[in-house]
Amino acid sequence: EQVMNEIEDHVPALRRHAYRLTGSTDLAQDLVQDTLLKAISKKDQFEEGTSLKAWLHRILFNTFISGKRREKTRGPQVDWDDLGDVYGHGSNQMARLQLRDAD
């Protein structure tokens, strides 16, 4: 549990690092969230006596690189809510389409 408390202390620095990598507040927040999920799920792999900061930033960077590789092979992911806004329909349009399809 000590590792969990210490992880929280590093979140602001992770956000800054993620923003420098992505250039976007939203993408940076997603990257930090993915990083924290990975770190929490693999906290038993953290070696006591080593730098938690370095471990977390390595997870963040590796997650970023993996996402870039995935994007390169699959293309960028589409946020359907944003796509609705492009056409002036907003996210309610997607909800209406889902309801229509359910009928």
CSV table of C-alpha atoms in Angstrom, one decimal:
chain,number,residue,atom,x,y,z
A,1,GLU,CA,0.0,0.0,0.0
A,2,GLN,CA,3.0,2.3,0.5
A,3,VAL,CA,3.6,2.1,-3.3
A,4,MET,CA,0.0,3.1,-4.0
A,5,ASN,CA,0.4,6.3,-1.8
A,6,GLU,CA,3.7,7.1,-3.5
A,7,ILE,CA,2.2,6.7,-7.0
A,8,GLU,CA,-0.2,9.5,-6.2
A,9,ASP,CA,2.7,11.8,-5.5
A,10,HIS,CA,4.0,11.4,-9.0
A,11,VAL,CA,0.8,12.0,-10.9
A,12,PRO,CA,1.4,15.8,-11.6
A,13,ALA,CA,4.9,15.0,-13.1
A,14,LEU,CA,3.3,12.2,-15.1
A,15,ARG,CA,0.7,14.6,-16.5
A,16,ARG,CA,3.4,17.1,-17.5
A,17,HIS,CA,5.5,14.4,-19.2
A,18,ALA,CA,2.4,13.0,-21.0
A,19,TYR,CA,1.5,16.5,-22.2
A,20,ARG,CA,5.0,17.0,-23.6
A,21,LEU,CA,4.7,13.7,-25.5
A,22,THR,CA,1.2,14.2,-26.8
A,23,GLY,CA,0.7,18.0,-27.1
A,24,SER,CA,-2.9,17.5,-26.0
A,25,THR,CA,-4.5,17.8,-22.6
A,26,ASP,CA,-7.0,15.1,-23.4
A,27,LEU,CA,-4.5,12.6,-24.8
A,28,ALA,CA,-2.2,13.3,-21.9
A,29,GLN,CA,-4.9,12.5,-19.4
A,30,ASP,CA,-5.7,9.3,-21.3
A,31,LEU,CA,-2.0,8.4,-21.3
A,32,VAL,CA,-1.7,9.0,-17.6
A,33,GLN,CA,-4.8,6.9,-16.9
A,34,ASP,CA,-3.4,4.0,-18.9
A,35,THR,CA,-0.1,4.4,-17.1
A,36,LEU,CA,-1.7,4.3,-13.7
A,37,LEU,CA,-3.8,1.3,-14.6
A,38,LYS,CA,-0.7,-0.6,-15.8
A,39,ALA,CA,1.4,0.5,-12.7
A,40,ILE,CA,-1.3,-0.6,-10.3
A,41,SER,CA,-1.9,-3.9,-12.0
A,42,LYS,CA,1.9,-4.6,-12.0
A,43,LYS,CA,2.8,-3.1,-8.7
A,44,ASP,CA,4.1,-6.4,-7.5
A,45,GLN,CA,6.8,-6.2,-10.2
A,46,PHE,CA,8.1,-2.9,-8.8
A,47,GLU,CA,11.5,-3.6,-7.1
A,48,GLU,CA,11.8,-2.0,-3.7
A,49,GLY,CA,14.9,0.1,-3.5
A,50,THR,CA,14.6,1.3,-7.1
A,51,SER,CA,13.2,4.6,-8.3
A,52,LEU,CA,9.4,4.6,-8.4
A,53,LYS,CA,9.5,7.8,-10.4
A,54,ALA,CA,11.7,6.3,-13.1
A,55,TRP,CA,9.5,3.1,-13.2
A,56,LEU,CA,6.3,5.1,-13.6
A,57,HIS,CA,7.8,7.4,-16.3
A,58,ARG,CA,9.2,4.3,-18.2
A,59,ILE,CA,5.7,2.8,-18.1
A,60,LEU,CA,4.2,6.1,-19.4
A,61,PHE,CA,6.8,6.3,-22.2
A,62,ASN,CA,6.4,2.7,-23.2
A,63,THR,CA,2.6,3.1,-23.3
A,64,PHE,CA,3.0,6.2,-25.5
A,65,ILE,CA,5.3,4.4,-27.9
A,66,SER,CA,3.0,1.3,-28.0
A,67,GLY,CA,0.1,3.6,-28.9
A,68,LYS,CA,2.1,5.3,-31.7
A,69,ARG,CA,3.0,1.9,-33.1
A,70,ARG,CA,-0.6,0.7,-32.9
A,71,GLU,CA,-1.7,3.9,-34.6
A,72,LYS,CA,0.8,3.5,-37.3
A,73,THR,CA,-0.4,0.0,-38.2
A,74,ARG,CA,-4.1,0.5,-37.6
A,75,GLY,CA,-4.5,4.2,-38.3
A,76,PRO,CA,-5.7,6.8,-35.7
A,77,GLN,CA,-8.7,5.9,-33.6
A,78,VAL,CA,-12.0,7.8,-34.1
A,79,ASP,CA,-13.8,9.3,-31.2
A,80,TRP,CA,-17.4,8.9,-32.3
A,81,ASP,CA,-18.6,11.8,-30.1
A,82,ASP,CA,-16.1,14.1,-31.9
A,83,LEU,CA,-17.2,12.8,-35.3
A,84,GLY,CA,-20.8,13.7,-34.5
A,85,ASP,CA,-19.8,17.2,-33.7
A,86,VAL,CA,-18.0,17.5,-37.0
A,87,TYR,CA,-21.3,17.0,-38.8
A,88,GLY,CA,-23.1,19.3,-36.4
A,89,HIS,CA,-25.1,16.6,-34.7
A,90,GLY,CA,-23.3,16.2,-31.4
A,91,SER,CA,-23.3,13.1,-29.3
A,92,ASN,CA,-27.1,13.0,-29.1
A,93,GLN,CA,-27.1,11.9,-32.7
A,94,MET,CA,-25.2,8.8,-31.8
A,95,ALA,CA,-27.7,8.0,-29.0
A,96,ARG,CA,-30.5,8.5,-31.5
A,97,LEU,CA,-28.9,6.1,-33.9
A,98,GLN,CA,-28.4,3.5,-31.2
A,99,LEU,CA,-32.0,3.8,-30.2
A,100,ARG,CA,-33.2,3.6,-33.8
A,101,ASP,CA,-31.1,0.5,-34.3
A,102,ALA,CA,-32.5,-1.1,-31.2
A,103,ASP,CA,-36.1,-0.9,-32.6
